[in-house]
Coordinates of C-alpha atoms in Angstrom, one line a residue:
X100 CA 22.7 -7.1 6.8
X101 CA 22.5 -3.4 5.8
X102 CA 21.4 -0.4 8.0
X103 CA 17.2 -1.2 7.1
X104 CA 17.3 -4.9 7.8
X105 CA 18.9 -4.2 10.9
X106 CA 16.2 -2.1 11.8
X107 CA 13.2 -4.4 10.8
X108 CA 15.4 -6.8 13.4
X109 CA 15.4 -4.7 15.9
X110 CA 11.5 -3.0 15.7
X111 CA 9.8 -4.9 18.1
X112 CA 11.8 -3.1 20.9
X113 CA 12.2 0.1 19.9
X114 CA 11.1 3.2 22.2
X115 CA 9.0 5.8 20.7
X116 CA 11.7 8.0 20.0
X117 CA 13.6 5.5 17.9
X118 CA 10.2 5.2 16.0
X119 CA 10.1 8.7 15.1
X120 CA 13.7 8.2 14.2
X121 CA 12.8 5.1 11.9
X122 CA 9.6 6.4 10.4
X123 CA 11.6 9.9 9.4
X124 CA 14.5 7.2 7.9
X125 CA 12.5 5.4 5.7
X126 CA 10.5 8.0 4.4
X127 CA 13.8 9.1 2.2
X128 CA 16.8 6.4 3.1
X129 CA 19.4 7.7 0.4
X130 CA 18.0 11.6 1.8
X131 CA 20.0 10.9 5.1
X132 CA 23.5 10.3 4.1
X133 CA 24.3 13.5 3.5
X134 CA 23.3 14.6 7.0
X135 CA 25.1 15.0 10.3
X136 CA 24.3 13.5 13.9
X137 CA 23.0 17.2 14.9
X138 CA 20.9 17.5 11.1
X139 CA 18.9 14.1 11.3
X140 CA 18.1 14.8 14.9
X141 CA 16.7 18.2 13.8
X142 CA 14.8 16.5 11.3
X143 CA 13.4 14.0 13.5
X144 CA 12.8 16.1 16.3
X145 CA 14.6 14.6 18.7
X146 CA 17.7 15.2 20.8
X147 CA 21.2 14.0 19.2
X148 CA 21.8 11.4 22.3
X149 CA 18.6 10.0 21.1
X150 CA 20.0 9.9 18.2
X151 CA 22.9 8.0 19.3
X152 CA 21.3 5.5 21.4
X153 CA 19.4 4.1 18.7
X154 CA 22.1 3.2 16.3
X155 CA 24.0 1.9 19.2
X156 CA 20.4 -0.5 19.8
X157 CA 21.3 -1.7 15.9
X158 CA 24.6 -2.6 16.6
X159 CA 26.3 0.5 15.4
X160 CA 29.2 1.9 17.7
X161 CA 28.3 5.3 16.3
X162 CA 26.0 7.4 14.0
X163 CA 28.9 8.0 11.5
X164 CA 28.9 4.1 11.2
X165 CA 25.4 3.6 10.8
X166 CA 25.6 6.3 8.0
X167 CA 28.7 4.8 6.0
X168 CA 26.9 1.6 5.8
X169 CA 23.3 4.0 5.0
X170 CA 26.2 5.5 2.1
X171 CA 27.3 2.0 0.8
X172 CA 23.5 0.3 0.6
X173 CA 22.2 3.2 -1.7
X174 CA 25.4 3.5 -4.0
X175 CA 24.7 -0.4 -4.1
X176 CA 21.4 0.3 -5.8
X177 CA 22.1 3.3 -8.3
X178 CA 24.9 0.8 -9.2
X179 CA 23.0 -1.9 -9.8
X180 CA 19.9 0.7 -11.4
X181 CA 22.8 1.9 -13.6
X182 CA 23.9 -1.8 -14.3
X183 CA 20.5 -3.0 -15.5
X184 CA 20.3 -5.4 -12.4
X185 CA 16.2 -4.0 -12.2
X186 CA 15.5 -6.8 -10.5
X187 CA 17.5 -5.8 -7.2
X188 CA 16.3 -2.4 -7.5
X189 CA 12.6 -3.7 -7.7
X190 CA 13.1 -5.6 -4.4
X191 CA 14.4 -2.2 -2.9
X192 CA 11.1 -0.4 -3.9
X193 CA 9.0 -3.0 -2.8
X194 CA 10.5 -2.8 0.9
X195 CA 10.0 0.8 0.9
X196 CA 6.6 0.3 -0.4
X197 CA 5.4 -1.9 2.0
X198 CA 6.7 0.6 4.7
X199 CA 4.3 2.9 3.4
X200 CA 1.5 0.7 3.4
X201 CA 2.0 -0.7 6.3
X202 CA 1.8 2.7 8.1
X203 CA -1.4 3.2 5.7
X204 CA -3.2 -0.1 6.5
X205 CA -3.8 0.0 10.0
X206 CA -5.9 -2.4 11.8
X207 CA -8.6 0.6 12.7
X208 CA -8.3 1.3 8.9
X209 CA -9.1 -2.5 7.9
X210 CA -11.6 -2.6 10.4
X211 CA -13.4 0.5 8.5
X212 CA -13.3 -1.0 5.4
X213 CA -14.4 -4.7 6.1
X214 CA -17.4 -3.3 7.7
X215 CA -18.1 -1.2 4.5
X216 CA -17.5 -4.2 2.2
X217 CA -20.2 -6.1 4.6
X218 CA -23.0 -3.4 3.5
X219 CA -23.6 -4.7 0.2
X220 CA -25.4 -8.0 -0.8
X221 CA -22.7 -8.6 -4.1
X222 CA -19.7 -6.8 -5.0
X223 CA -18.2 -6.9 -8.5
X224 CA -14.8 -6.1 -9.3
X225 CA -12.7 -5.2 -12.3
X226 CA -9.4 -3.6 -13.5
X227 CA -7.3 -3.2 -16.4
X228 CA -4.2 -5.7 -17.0
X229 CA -2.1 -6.8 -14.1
X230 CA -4.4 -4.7 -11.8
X231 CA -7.1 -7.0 -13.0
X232 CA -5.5 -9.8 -10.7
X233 CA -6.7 -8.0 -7.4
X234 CA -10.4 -8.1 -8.7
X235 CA -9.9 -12.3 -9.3
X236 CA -8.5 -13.0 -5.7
X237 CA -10.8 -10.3 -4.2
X238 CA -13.6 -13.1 -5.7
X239 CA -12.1 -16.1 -4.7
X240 CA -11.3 -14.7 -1.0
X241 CA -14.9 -13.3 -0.2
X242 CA -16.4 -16.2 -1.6
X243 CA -14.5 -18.1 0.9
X244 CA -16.3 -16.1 3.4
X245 CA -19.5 -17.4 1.7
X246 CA -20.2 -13.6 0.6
X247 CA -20.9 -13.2 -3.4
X248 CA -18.4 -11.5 -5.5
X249 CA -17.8 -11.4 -9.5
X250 CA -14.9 -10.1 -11.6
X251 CA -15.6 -8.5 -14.3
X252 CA -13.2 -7.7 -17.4
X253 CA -12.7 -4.0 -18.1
X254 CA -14.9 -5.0 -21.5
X255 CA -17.8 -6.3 -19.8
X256 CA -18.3 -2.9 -17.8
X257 CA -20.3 -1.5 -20.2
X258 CA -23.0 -4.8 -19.8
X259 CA -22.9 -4.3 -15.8
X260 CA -25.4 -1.5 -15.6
X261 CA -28.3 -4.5 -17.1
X262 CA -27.9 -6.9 -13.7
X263 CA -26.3 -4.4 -11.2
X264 CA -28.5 -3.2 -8.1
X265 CA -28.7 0.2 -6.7
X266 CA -27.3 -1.6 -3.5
X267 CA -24.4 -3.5 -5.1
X268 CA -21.2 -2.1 -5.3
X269 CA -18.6 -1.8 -7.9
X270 CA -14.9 -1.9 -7.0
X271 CA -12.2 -0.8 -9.5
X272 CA -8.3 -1.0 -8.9
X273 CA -6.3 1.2 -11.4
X274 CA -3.2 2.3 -11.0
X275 CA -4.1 5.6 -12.0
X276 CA -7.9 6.0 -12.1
X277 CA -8.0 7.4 -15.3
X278 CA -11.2 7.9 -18.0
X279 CA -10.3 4.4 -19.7
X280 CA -12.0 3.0 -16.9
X281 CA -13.8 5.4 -14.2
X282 CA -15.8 7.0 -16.9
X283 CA -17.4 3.0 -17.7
X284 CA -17.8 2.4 -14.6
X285 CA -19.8 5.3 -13.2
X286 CA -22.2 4.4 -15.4
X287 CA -22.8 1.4 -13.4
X288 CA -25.5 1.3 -10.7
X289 CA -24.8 1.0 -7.6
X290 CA -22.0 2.4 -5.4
X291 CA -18.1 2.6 -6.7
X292 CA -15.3 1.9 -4.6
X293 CA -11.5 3.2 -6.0
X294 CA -8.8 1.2 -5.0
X295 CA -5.7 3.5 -6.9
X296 CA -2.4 4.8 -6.4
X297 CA -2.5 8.1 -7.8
X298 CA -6.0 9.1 -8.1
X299 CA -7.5 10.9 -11.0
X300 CA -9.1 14.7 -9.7
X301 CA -11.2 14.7 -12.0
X302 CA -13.2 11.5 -11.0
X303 CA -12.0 11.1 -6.8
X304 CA -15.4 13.3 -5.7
X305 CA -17.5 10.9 -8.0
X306 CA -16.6 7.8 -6.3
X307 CA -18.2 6.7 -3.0
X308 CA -15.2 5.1 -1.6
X309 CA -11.7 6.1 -2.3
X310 CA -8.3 4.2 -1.4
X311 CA -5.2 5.7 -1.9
X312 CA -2.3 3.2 -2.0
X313 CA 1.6 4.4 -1.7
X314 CA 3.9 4.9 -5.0
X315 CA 7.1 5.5 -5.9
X316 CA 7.3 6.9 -9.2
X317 CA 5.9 9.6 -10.6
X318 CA 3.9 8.0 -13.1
X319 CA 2.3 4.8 -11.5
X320 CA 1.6 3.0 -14.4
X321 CA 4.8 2.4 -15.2
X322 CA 5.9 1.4 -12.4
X323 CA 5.9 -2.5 -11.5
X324 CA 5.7 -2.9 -8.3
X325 CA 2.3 -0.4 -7.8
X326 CA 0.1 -3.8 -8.6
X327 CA 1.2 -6.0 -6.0
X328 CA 0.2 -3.8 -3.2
X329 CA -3.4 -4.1 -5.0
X330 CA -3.3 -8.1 -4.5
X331 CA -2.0 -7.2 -0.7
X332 CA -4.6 -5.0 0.0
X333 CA -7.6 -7.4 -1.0
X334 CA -5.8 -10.0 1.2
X335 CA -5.6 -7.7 4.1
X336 CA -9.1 -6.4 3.6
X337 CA -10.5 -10.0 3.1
X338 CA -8.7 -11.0 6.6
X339 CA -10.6 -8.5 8.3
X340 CA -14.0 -10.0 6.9
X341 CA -15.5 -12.3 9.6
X342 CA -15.2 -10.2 12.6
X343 CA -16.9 -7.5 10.7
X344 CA -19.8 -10.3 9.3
X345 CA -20.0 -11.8 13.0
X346 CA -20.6 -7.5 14.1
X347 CA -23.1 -7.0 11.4
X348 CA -24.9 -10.0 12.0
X349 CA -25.4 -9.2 15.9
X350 CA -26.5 -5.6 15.3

C-alpha cells in the first residue's frame, strides 16, 4: 500500500490539521519529497508535531519514512512513464484527478446545479468524440427522472436553432471549449451551459453556465483521462435531481 492509499484509509478520521496536511499533499505528491519535516509544515501551515502525528496516524514511525516510501511511489511512475507502461501512469492521474474533483463537486455545489438543470422544460446535449459520451448518459439518466433530454451530434448543431425554445437549454462538454464547437452552438436558442476542462476566453462570458472540471496536462485534449470526469459529473449531477424536482415542485 503506498503513502496515498494509506491515506484514503485512514480519511475518515483525520483531524482538521491532518486535512490541511493531506489536501497540501495531493495537490503536488512527487513536489514533497524533496522537503524536510520543518519545509512541508511551513507549507502547510501547521506546526512540525502536527506534522508528525499524522504520519504516525498512517502507520509511519516517522516523517523521513513516510517520505522514502512518498520517494519510491513517484520513481515507480516516471519508471513505468519512461517504460511505456501508460496504463499505470493513467491510473495515477485518474486518482489525482478525482481528488481534484472531489474537492470541486461538493454537495452545495451539486445542489446548485440540479436546481438549475430543473429550470428548463428540455435540455439537449452534445460534444465532440469521446466527450460526446457524457451528452448520451446525461439523456438516459434524466430521462430516468422522467425529465426530457436529447443528444445531439456535433453535426446536427447547426439544425438545433429550427426546434430549440428560448427556454431550453443547450449543454456542451468539450474538453477545451474551442470555436469547433462553441461558435455552433451559440447560435442555438435558448440558454448554453459549458461543461469544459480548460475553458476557451474567448467564449467563457458568452455562455450562461460555466463548469470548470480539473486537468492535468497542459493541453486537455490530449489528455485521456479529461473525459471520464465528464461521464462522472453527469452521474453526480443526475443524483442530485429528485430532491431538486421534489423543491421545485413545492415552491
Amino acid at each position: 500500500m503506498n503513502p496515498l492509499q494509506r491515506m484514503e484509509l485512514h480519511k475518515a478520521d483525520f483531524t482538521q490539521n491532518d486535512q490541511i496536511i493531506y489536501d497540501c499533499i495531493m495537490k503536488n505528491p512527487a513536489g514533497i519529497t524533496h522537503m524536510s519535516t520543518s519545509s512541508l509544515a511551513e507549507l502547510c501551515g501547521v506546526s512540525q508535531p502536527a506534522l508528525s502525528r499524522f504520519v504516525k496516524g498512517l502507520g509511519y514511525a516517522r516523517y523521513q519514512d513516510f517520505r522514502a516510501e512518498l520517494i519510491g511511489m513517484v520513481a515507480q511512475q516516471t519508471e513505468q512513464a519512461e517504460q511505456g507502461q501508460e496504463h499505470l501512469l493513467y491510473f495515477s492521474q485518474l486518482y489525482q484527478l478525482l481528488h481534484e474533483t472531489e474537492q470541486l463537486l461538493t454537495a452545495n455545489y451539486l445542489h446548485e446545479l440540479g436546481s438549475y438543470l430543473c429550470e428548463f422544460p428540455r435540455i439537449f446535449a452534445s460534444g465532440i468524440g469521446k466527450s460526446r459520451h457524457a451528452a448520451e448518459l446525461l439523456e438516459i439518466l434524466m430521462r430516468k427522472h422522467r425529465r426530457f433530454a436529447q443528444a445531439i451530434s456535433h453535426d446536427a448543431l447547426n439544425e438545433l436553432t429550427d426546434y430549440m425554445e428560448s427556454d431550453d437549454l443547450l449543454i456542451v462538454f468539450s474538453v477545451s471549449g474551442g470555436e469547433h464547437i462553441m461558435e455552433e452552438a451559440l447560435r442555438a436558442n435558448g440558454k448554453v451551459m459549458l461543461v469544459t476542462s480548460k475553458p476557451d476566453p474567448r467564449y467563457t462570458d458568452k455562455v450562461d453556465k460555466l463548469v470548470v472540471l480539473p486537468h492535468l496536462s497542459s493541453d486537455p485534449e490530449t489528455d485521456s483521462v479529461s473525459p471520464v470526469l465528464f461521464d462522472i459529473f453527469v452521474e453526480l449531477v443526475t443524483s442530485f435531481l429528485p430532491y431538486n424536482i421534489e423543491r421545485v415542485s413545492d415552491s
